[in-house]
Amino acid sequence: MVGRVLDHLEEWLIAALIAAATALIFVAVLHRYGTGASIDLAKWLAANGVPVLPAVLRGLYFWLSGLDLSWAQELCIYMFIWMAKFGAAYGVRTGIHVGVDVLVNLLSPASRKYVILFSLFCGALFTGIVAAFGGRFVDEMFLTGQRSNDLEAPMWIVYLTLPLGSGLMCFRFLQVAWWYYRTGKLPHHDVAHVEGMTDALHPAESAPAEARGGLTPLGTILILVPLLIVAVCVAHASGLVVLPHSLRAVIVFALLLALMLTGMPVSIALGLTVLAFMFTLTDVRTESVALKLFTGLESFEIMAVPFFILAGNFLTHGGVARRMIDFATAMVGHWYGGLALSGVLACALFAAVSGSSPATVVAIGSVILPAMVAQGFPKRFGAGVITTSGSLGILIPPSIPMVLYAVATNSSVGKLFIAGILPGIVMATMLGMTTFYRAWRNNYPRLPKASLVERMRTFRESIWGLFLIVIVIGGIYTGVFTPTEAAAMSAVYAFFIAVFVYKDLKLSDVPRVLLSSANLSAMILYIITNAVLFSFLMTYENIPQALAQWMIDQGLGWIAFLLVVNILLLLAGNVMEPSSIILIMAPILFPVAVKLGINPVHFGILMTVNMEVGLCHPPVGLNLYVASGIARMGITELTVAVWPWLMTMLVFLGIVTYWPDLSLWLPAVLGMR
């Protein structure tokens, strides 16, 4: 009973926090513009002789003017930090935290069980240490009596999320480990389910409870290597061995890689690497670790990530995708491969309002793939089109990976969004051309040409969803909203059209959408938290600057550097998902790029396109898993199906890499230098 109460409390807490923060930002924006609008409207009505209303509006103006909402932004940041910490614990229970399990899946069931238990206990160890640090830090804040700037709230209460959230997360790791030890089953939260599907598309692989046997050589290596690296660090701290300073960077990356290969969550691997290094090879105070774990999320820009995820989930559930498909079909359905081309166009349109590739694949693919098969298209062809076209979800703005890149490198989210428009259109066009050519060559079905009346009807029905593009991009470009405010407004707008305009989403379903959005958001935010800590370690050791100087000394120019970056990111895409790659690699590669004269915005678009490619190839391409569930195809078969479009994406990657103006032209034209 206690467990069930704790489970429900955890769920309602994180769902309520994301809803309250969204509503508060929405109200703050309305207050900012409603104050001036009320007095302007009152003057206009008075000038036109309208009675009574001008006086009412003047009263509203004076009331709004006296209303102080300067604390709203700070409160929202604190609510999101609490949501991230408790949501991370919920993510352990639901199995949403991502890890590199390529080698783990090669193990025998018995050996896999040992390695997974090792990674779970490492997660409990890290979160337990953080909870202890957090408790000590809260005690210090209580003694100092420090208060927040705007809310004037006692900071010890604000920081209380560190020991409470981390302690709960430690409990969840131990709970999952015990359950896995007894049953051989792990919690599994499919990516497609998080993005809006109502059922899991593929089951978790786990060792059966009755598995017998010992560790295989590979399993032994996976467990022993990180332990041996930590032992070397401890020996250095004890004075038994002396490690040269030049070897420290190697140790950092070796330990991080060794921990990640055990399959543990990337966020935990990052955190344990930092703790092991700081405890043994530096004299950094542990209090700074606790502070970084809090201040790593204390940024208004980071809040755009949960808002865009929430907006995308409302749109996925709310019938927007179906209406966009109808509009796209009316426009291009009469060409060769009509429905397939409609899928490419619909993915591009949905990408412009969702910010997520898996969400785009789910929303468009679940509707158009069955229709394509029914019309006579080969299933492989349809699955290949949707898998790759869905990747447009992170290139055409708004884009969650672009927000993460901006946070990791302190770049402008607005510039990145504007810079992604033209490359997104070009890539959509190239994917469409590949689709058209293959359909023409194989004489795939075409639809009758839609009349002008039909096109206008489908446009009118989809206009509510398409208007979201104006809210986000137009609001950011004109300066009406910050990117975070635009994300919050898009979430509220998506809720409104899904529930009250299209009426495809019931009010009773809203808590489920809030919870799934908070769950995915917390997973990403927890990676951000520990990535900030890892970035702090990189800066402390001066690793990015040393790498940049080494490359310059070797005479490596920007052309060769970008080639190396592409190869490195494509290799990383084989074993990691986009948010982890960006948050780990961007702080390391970005200083080198800047020193070589590469524009930060161009570099951000290049990284995003690399992430698109990684989403569409095995073994961890999220789009592949989502599409395989929709099409009921195996990953191997689907991998063969996507290769023509994947080759097109690689050609486009080369264009984006060595033609910077493709990314920089539109921001320059709009004066966003």
CSV table of C-alpha atoms in Angstrom, one decimal, residues 144-500:
chain,number,residue,atom,x,y,z
A,144,THR,CA,23.2,30.7,6.1
A,145,GLY,CA,19.6,31.7,5.8
A,146,GLN,CA,20.1,32.5,2.1
A,147,ARG,CA,16.9,33.5,0.1
A,148,SER,CA,16.1,33.5,-3.6
A,149,ASN,CA,16.3,36.7,-5.6
A,150,ASP,CA,12.6,37.2,-6.7
A,151,LEU,CA,10.5,34.8,-4.6
A,152,GLU,CA,12.6,35.5,-1.5
A,153,ALA,CA,12.0,31.8,-0.6
A,154,PRO,CA,14.5,30.1,1.8
A,155,MET,CA,17.1,28.4,-0.5
A,156,TRP,CA,17.3,25.4,1.8
A,157,ILE,CA,13.7,24.5,0.8
A,158,VAL,CA,14.5,25.1,-2.9
A,159,TYR,CA,17.6,22.8,-2.7
A,160,LEU,CA,15.7,20.2,-0.8
A,161,THR,CA,14.9,18.5,-4.1
A,162,LEU,CA,18.6,17.3,-4.2
A,163,PRO,CA,18.4,14.9,-1.2
A,164,LEU,CA,14.8,14.0,-1.7
A,165,GLY,CA,14.8,13.4,-5.4
A,166,SER,CA,18.2,11.6,-5.4
A,167,GLY,CA,17.2,9.6,-2.4
A,168,LEU,CA,14.0,8.5,-4.2
A,169,MET,CA,16.0,7.7,-7.3
A,170,CYS,CA,18.4,5.6,-5.2
A,171,PHE,CA,15.5,3.7,-3.8
A,172,ARG,CA,14.1,3.1,-7.3
A,173,PHE,CA,17.4,1.7,-8.6
A,174,LEU,CA,17.5,-0.7,-5.7
A,175,GLN,CA,13.8,-1.6,-6.2
A,176,VAL,CA,14.4,-2.3,-9.9
A,177,ALA,CA,17.5,-4.4,-9.1
A,178,TRP,CA,15.7,-6.5,-6.5
A,179,TRP,CA,12.8,-7.1,-8.9
A,180,TYR,CA,15.2,-7.9,-11.8
A,181,TYR,CA,17.1,-10.3,-9.5
A,182,ARG,CA,13.9,-12.1,-8.6
A,183,THR,CA,12.1,-12.2,-12.0
A,184,GLY,CA,14.6,-11.4,-14.7
A,185,LYS,CA,12.4,-8.6,-15.9
A,186,LEU,CA,13.2,-4.9,-16.4
A,187,PRO,CA,10.8,-2.0,-16.7
A,188,HIS,CA,10.7,-0.9,-20.3
A,189,HIS,CA,9.2,2.3,-21.6
A,190,ASP,CA,9.2,2.3,-25.4
A,191,VAL,CA,10.2,5.5,-27.1
A,192,ALA,CA,7.2,5.3,-29.3
A,193,HIS,CA,4.9,4.9,-26.3
A,194,VAL,CA,6.4,8.0,-24.7
A,195,GLU,CA,5.8,10.0,-27.8
A,196,GLY,CA,2.2,9.1,-28.0
A,197,MET,CA,1.5,5.4,-28.8
A,198,THR,CA,-0.8,3.6,-26.5
A,199,ASP,CA,1.1,0.3,-26.4
A,200,ALA,CA,4.7,-0.8,-26.3
A,201,LEU,CA,6.0,-1.7,-29.7
A,202,HIS,CA,8.7,-4.1,-28.7
A,203,PRO,CA,9.3,-5.9,-25.4
A,204,ALA,CA,12.4,-5.4,-23.2
A,205,GLU,CA,15.0,-8.1,-23.5
A,206,SER,CA,15.9,-9.5,-20.1
A,207,ALA,CA,17.5,-12.5,-18.6
A,208,PRO,CA,15.0,-15.2,-17.5
A,209,ALA,CA,14.8,-15.6,-13.7
A,210,GLU,CA,15.9,-19.3,-14.0
A,211,ALA,CA,19.1,-18.4,-16.0
A,212,ARG,CA,22.1,-20.3,-14.6
A,213,GLY,CA,25.8,-19.9,-15.3
A,214,GLY,CA,28.7,-17.6,-14.6
A,215,LEU,CA,30.1,-14.5,-16.3
A,216,THR,CA,31.4,-14.9,-19.8
A,217,PRO,CA,34.7,-13.3,-20.7
A,218,LEU,CA,33.0,-10.3,-22.3
A,219,GLY,CA,30.8,-9.9,-19.2
A,220,THR,CA,33.8,-10.0,-17.0
A,221,ILE,CA,35.6,-7.4,-19.0
A,222,LEU,CA,32.5,-5.1,-19.0
A,223,ILE,CA,32.5,-5.2,-15.1
A,224,LEU,CA,36.2,-5.3,-14.4
A,225,VAL,CA,37.4,-2.5,-16.7
A,226,PRO,CA,35.6,0.4,-15.0
A,227,LEU,CA,36.6,-1.0,-11.6
A,228,LEU,CA,40.2,-1.2,-12.6
A,229,ILE,CA,40.2,2.3,-13.9
A,230,VAL,CA,38.7,3.6,-10.6
A,231,ALA,CA,41.3,1.5,-8.7
A,232,VAL,CA,44.1,3.2,-10.6
A,233,CYS,CA,42.7,6.6,-9.7
A,234,VAL,CA,42.4,5.6,-6.0
A,235,ALA,CA,46.0,4.3,-6.1
A,236,HIS,CA,47.1,7.7,-7.4
A,237,ALA,CA,45.1,9.5,-4.6
A,238,SER,CA,46.8,7.2,-2.1
A,239,GLY,CA,50.3,7.9,-3.4
A,240,LEU,CA,50.9,4.3,-4.5
A,241,VAL,CA,51.3,5.4,-8.2
A,242,VAL,CA,51.8,8.7,-9.9
A,243,LEU,CA,49.8,9.4,-13.0
A,244,PRO,CA,51.2,12.1,-15.4
A,245,HIS,CA,48.9,15.0,-16.0
A,246,SER,CA,48.8,14.2,-19.7
A,247,LEU,CA,47.1,10.9,-18.9
A,248,ARG,CA,44.2,12.4,-16.9
A,249,ALA,CA,42.1,13.2,-20.0
A,250,VAL,CA,42.5,9.7,-21.3
A,251,ILE,CA,41.4,8.3,-17.9
A,252,VAL,CA,38.3,10.5,-18.0
A,253,PHE,CA,37.1,9.3,-21.4
A,254,ALA,CA,38.2,5.7,-20.8
A,255,LEU,CA,36.1,5.6,-17.6
A,256,LEU,CA,33.1,7.2,-19.2
A,257,LEU,CA,33.2,4.8,-22.1
A,258,ALA,CA,33.7,1.8,-19.8
A,259,LEU,CA,30.7,2.7,-17.7
A,260,MET,CA,28.5,3.4,-20.7
A,261,LEU,CA,29.3,0.0,-22.2
A,262,THR,CA,27.8,-1.7,-19.2
A,263,GLY,CA,24.4,-0.5,-20.3
A,264,MET,CA,23.9,1.9,-17.4
A,265,PRO,CA,22.0,5.1,-18.2
A,266,VAL,CA,24.2,7.7,-19.9
A,267,SER,CA,23.4,10.2,-17.2
A,268,ILE,CA,24.6,7.9,-14.4
A,269,ALA,CA,27.8,7.1,-16.4
A,270,LEU,CA,28.5,10.9,-16.7
A,271,GLY,CA,27.9,11.5,-13.0
A,272,LEU,CA,30.0,8.6,-11.8
A,273,THR,CA,32.9,9.6,-14.0
A,274,VAL,CA,32.9,13.1,-12.6
A,275,LEU,CA,32.6,11.8,-9.0
A,276,ALA,CA,35.4,9.3,-9.4
A,277,PHE,CA,37.7,11.8,-11.0
A,278,MET,CA,37.0,14.6,-8.5
A,279,PHE,CA,37.4,12.4,-5.5
A,280,THR,CA,40.7,10.9,-6.6
A,281,LEU,CA,42.5,13.2,-8.9
A,282,THR,CA,41.4,16.7,-7.9
A,283,ASP,CA,40.8,18.8,-4.7
A,284,VAL,CA,37.4,20.2,-5.8
A,285,ARG,CA,35.1,20.5,-2.8
A,286,THR,CA,32.1,18.1,-2.8
A,287,GLU,CA,29.8,21.0,-2.1
A,288,SER,CA,30.5,22.3,-5.6
A,289,VAL,CA,29.2,19.1,-7.1
A,290,ALA,CA,25.9,19.4,-5.3
A,291,LEU,CA,25.6,23.0,-6.4
A,292,LYS,CA,26.4,22.1,-10.0
A,293,LEU,CA,23.7,19.4,-10.0
A,294,PHE,CA,21.2,22.1,-9.1
A,295,THR,CA,22.4,25.1,-11.1
A,296,GLY,CA,22.9,22.9,-14.2
A,297,LEU,CA,19.2,23.2,-14.7
A,298,GLU,CA,18.8,26.8,-13.4
A,299,SER,CA,18.4,28.2,-16.9
A,300,PHE,CA,15.2,29.7,-18.4
A,301,GLU,CA,16.3,28.4,-21.9
A,302,ILE,CA,16.4,24.8,-20.8
A,303,MET,CA,12.7,25.0,-20.0
A,304,ALA,CA,11.9,25.2,-23.7
A,305,VAL,CA,12.7,21.4,-23.9
A,306,PRO,CA,9.8,20.2,-21.7
A,307,PHE,CA,7.4,22.7,-23.3
A,308,PHE,CA,8.2,21.5,-26.8
A,309,ILE,CA,7.8,17.9,-25.7
A,310,LEU,CA,4.4,18.7,-24.2
A,311,ALA,CA,3.3,20.6,-27.3
A,312,GLY,CA,4.4,17.6,-29.5
A,313,ASN,CA,2.5,15.1,-27.4
A,314,PHE,CA,-0.7,17.2,-27.5
A,315,LEU,CA,-0.4,17.4,-31.3
A,316,THR,CA,0.3,13.7,-31.7
A,317,HIS,CA,-2.8,12.8,-29.8
A,318,GLY,CA,-4.9,15.7,-31.1
A,319,GLY,CA,-5.7,14.9,-34.7
A,320,VAL,CA,-3.3,17.5,-36.1
A,321,ALA,CA,-1.2,14.9,-38.0
A,322,ARG,CA,-4.3,13.4,-39.8
A,323,ARG,CA,-5.4,16.8,-41.1
A,324,MET,CA,-1.9,17.7,-42.3
A,325,ILE,CA,-1.8,14.4,-44.2
A,326,ASP,CA,-5.1,15.2,-45.9
A,327,PHE,CA,-3.7,18.6,-46.9
A,328,ALA,CA,-0.4,17.1,-48.1
A,329,THR,CA,-2.3,14.5,-50.1
A,330,ALA,CA,-4.4,17.1,-51.8
A,331,MET,CA,-1.3,19.0,-52.9
A,332,VAL,CA,1.0,16.2,-54.2
A,333,GLY,CA,-1.0,13.0,-54.1
A,334,HIS,CA,-1.5,13.0,-57.9
A,335,TRP,CA,2.3,12.7,-58.6
A,336,TYR,CA,4.1,9.4,-58.9
A,337,GLY,CA,4.2,7.8,-55.4
A,338,GLY,CA,1.4,10.1,-54.4
A,339,LEU,CA,0.8,8.9,-50.8
A,340,ALA,CA,4.5,8.5,-50.2
A,341,LEU,CA,5.2,12.1,-51.3
A,342,SER,CA,2.3,13.1,-49.1
A,343,GLY,CA,4.1,11.4,-46.2
A,344,VAL,CA,7.3,13.4,-46.9
A,345,LEU,CA,5.4,16.7,-47.0
A,346,ALA,CA,3.2,15.8,-44.0
A,347,CYS,CA,6.4,14.9,-42.0
A,348,ALA,CA,7.9,18.3,-43.0
A,349,LEU,CA,4.7,20.1,-41.9
A,350,PHE,CA,4.4,18.2,-38.6
A,351,ALA,CA,8.2,18.7,-38.0
A,352,ALA,CA,7.5,22.4,-38.0
A,353,VAL,CA,5.2,22.1,-35.0
A,354,SER,CA,6.6,19.2,-33.0
A,355,GLY,CA,10.4,19.4,-32.5
A,356,SER,CA,10.8,15.6,-32.2
A,357,SER,CA,11.6,13.0,-34.8
A,358,PRO,CA,10.0,9.9,-33.1
A,359,ALA,CA,6.9,11.9,-32.6
A,360,THR,CA,6.8,12.8,-36.3
A,361,VAL,CA,7.2,9.1,-37.3
A,362,VAL,CA,4.5,8.0,-34.9
A,363,ALA,CA,2.0,10.8,-35.8
A,364,ILE,CA,2.4,10.6,-39.6
A,365,GLY,CA,3.5,6.9,-40.0
A,366,SER,CA,0.6,5.4,-37.9
A,367,VAL,CA,-1.9,7.1,-40.3
A,368,ILE,CA,-0.2,7.0,-43.7
A,369,LEU,CA,1.6,3.6,-43.7
A,370,PRO,CA,-1.5,1.4,-43.5
A,371,ALA,CA,-3.1,3.6,-46.2
A,372,MET,CA,0.0,3.1,-48.5
A,373,VAL,CA,-0.1,-0.7,-48.0
A,374,ALA,CA,-3.8,-0.8,-48.7
A,375,GLN,CA,-3.2,1.2,-51.9
A,376,GLY,CA,-0.6,-1.3,-53.2
A,377,PHE,CA,2.7,0.2,-52.1
A,378,PRO,CA,5.4,-2.3,-50.9
A,379,LYS,CA,5.6,-2.1,-47.1
A,380,ARG,CA,9.4,-1.7,-47.3
A,381,PHE,CA,9.0,1.4,-49.5
A,382,GLY,CA,6.5,3.1,-47.2
A,383,ALA,CA,8.5,2.3,-44.1
A,384,GLY,CA,11.7,3.6,-45.6
A,385,VAL,CA,10.0,6.9,-46.6
A,386,ILE,CA,8.4,7.6,-43.2
A,387,THR,CA,11.5,6.5,-41.1
A,388,THR,CA,13.8,8.9,-42.9
A,389,SER,CA,11.3,11.7,-43.5
A,390,GLY,CA,10.4,11.6,-39.8
A,391,SER,CA,14.0,12.7,-39.0
A,392,LEU,CA,13.0,16.2,-40.3
A,393,GLY,CA,11.4,16.6,-36.9
A,394,ILE,CA,14.7,17.8,-35.4
A,395,LEU,CA,16.0,19.9,-38.3
A,396,ILE,CA,12.9,22.0,-39.2
A,397,PRO,CA,12.3,24.2,-36.2
A,398,PRO,CA,11.3,24.0,-33.5
A,399,SER,CA,13.9,21.4,-32.6
A,400,ILE,CA,14.7,19.9,-29.2
A,401,PRO,CA,18.3,19.0,-30.2
A,402,MET,CA,18.9,22.6,-31.3
A,403,VAL,CA,17.8,23.8,-27.8
A,404,LEU,CA,20.2,21.3,-26.2
A,405,TYR,CA,23.0,22.5,-28.4
A,406,ALA,CA,22.3,26.1,-27.6
A,407,VAL,CA,22.3,25.3,-23.9
A,408,ALA,CA,25.5,23.3,-24.1
A,409,THR,CA,27.4,25.9,-26.1
A,410,ASN,CA,25.6,29.1,-24.9
A,411,SER,CA,24.4,29.8,-28.5
A,412,SER,CA,21.2,31.6,-29.6
A,413,VAL,CA,18.2,29.3,-29.9
A,414,GLY,CA,16.4,31.8,-32.1
A,415,LYS,CA,19.3,31.9,-34.7
A,416,LEU,CA,19.5,28.1,-34.8
A,417,PHE,CA,15.8,27.9,-35.4
A,418,ILE,CA,15.9,30.3,-38.3
A,419,ALA,CA,19.0,28.7,-39.6
A,420,GLY,CA,17.3,25.3,-39.7
A,421,ILE,CA,14.5,26.4,-42.0
A,422,LEU,CA,16.3,26.4,-45.3
A,423,PRO,CA,18.3,23.2,-44.7
A,424,GLY,CA,15.1,21.6,-43.6
A,425,ILE,CA,13.3,22.6,-46.8
A,426,VAL,CA,16.3,21.4,-48.9
A,427,MET,CA,16.5,18.0,-47.2
A,428,ALA,CA,12.7,17.5,-47.5
A,429,THR,CA,13.0,18.3,-51.2
A,430,MET,CA,15.9,15.8,-51.7
A,431,LEU,CA,14.0,13.1,-49.8
A,432,GLY,CA,10.9,13.9,-51.9
A,433,MET,CA,13.0,13.6,-55.1
A,434,THR,CA,14.3,10.2,-54.1
A,435,THR,CA,10.8,9.1,-53.3
A,436,PHE,CA,9.4,10.4,-56.6
A,437,TYR,CA,12.2,8.8,-58.6
A,438,ARG,CA,11.8,5.3,-57.1
A,439,ALA,CA,8.0,5.6,-57.4
A,440,TRP,CA,8.3,6.7,-61.1
A,441,ARG,CA,10.8,3.9,-61.8
A,442,ASN,CA,8.6,1.2,-60.3
A,443,ASN,CA,5.3,2.8,-61.4
A,444,TYR,CA,3.8,3.0,-58.0
A,445,PRO,CA,0.2,4.2,-57.6
A,446,ARG,CA,-0.9,7.8,-58.0
A,447,LEU,CA,-4.1,9.4,-56.7
A,448,PRO,CA,-6.5,11.5,-58.7
A,449,LYS,CA,-5.7,15.2,-58.8
A,450,ALA,CA,-7.5,17.1,-56.1
A,451,SER,CA,-9.6,20.0,-57.1
A,452,LEU,CA,-9.0,23.6,-56.0
A,453,VAL,CA,-12.0,23.3,-53.7
A,454,GLU,CA,-10.6,20.1,-52.1
A,455,ARG,CA,-7.2,21.7,-51.6
A,456,MET,CA,-8.8,24.8,-49.9
A,457,ARG,CA,-10.9,22.5,-47.7
A,458,THR,CA,-8.0,20.5,-46.4
A,459,PHE,CA,-5.9,23.6,-45.9
A,460,ARG,CA,-8.8,25.2,-43.9
A,461,GLU,CA,-9.1,22.1,-41.7
A,462,SER,CA,-5.3,22.0,-41.1
A,463,ILE,CA,-4.9,25.7,-40.5
A,464,TRP,CA,-5.2,25.4,-36.7
A,465,GLY,CA,-2.2,23.2,-36.6
A,466,LEU,CA,-0.2,25.1,-39.2
A,467,PHE,CA,-0.7,28.4,-37.3
A,468,LEU,CA,1.6,27.0,-34.6
A,469,ILE,CA,4.5,27.6,-37.0
A,470,VAL,CA,3.6,31.3,-37.0
A,471,ILE,CA,3.4,31.3,-33.2
A,472,VAL,CA,6.8,29.7,-32.7
A,473,ILE,CA,8.9,31.1,-35.6
A,474,GLY,CA,7.1,34.4,-36.0
A,475,GLY,CA,7.0,35.0,-32.2
A,476,ILE,CA,10.8,34.4,-31.8
A,477,TYR,CA,11.8,36.3,-34.9
A,478,THR,CA,9.7,39.4,-34.1
A,479,GLY,CA,10.9,39.4,-30.5
A,480,VAL,CA,7.4,38.9,-29.2
A,481,PHE,CA,8.4,35.8,-27.3
A,482,THR,CA,11.7,34.3,-26.1
A,483,PRO,CA,12.2,30.7,-27.4
A,484,THR,CA,11.1,29.4,-24.0
A,485,GLU,CA,8.0,31.5,-24.0
A,486,ALA,CA,7.2,30.5,-27.6
A,487,ALA,CA,7.5,26.9,-26.5
A,488,ALA,CA,5.1,27.4,-23.5
A,489,MET,CA,2.6,29.3,-25.8
A,490,SER,CA,2.8,26.4,-28.3
A,491,ALA,CA,2.1,23.9,-25.6
A,492,VAL,CA,-1.0,25.8,-24.4
A,493,TYR,CA,-2.1,26.4,-28.0
A,494,ALA,CA,-1.7,22.7,-28.9
A,495,PHE,CA,-3.7,21.7,-25.8
A,496,PHE,CA,-6.5,24.1,-26.8
A,497,ILE,CA,-6.8,22.9,-30.4
A,498,ALA,CA,-6.5,19.2,-29.5
A,499,VAL,CA,-9.2,19.4,-26.8
A,500,PHE,CA,-11.5,22.2,-27.8
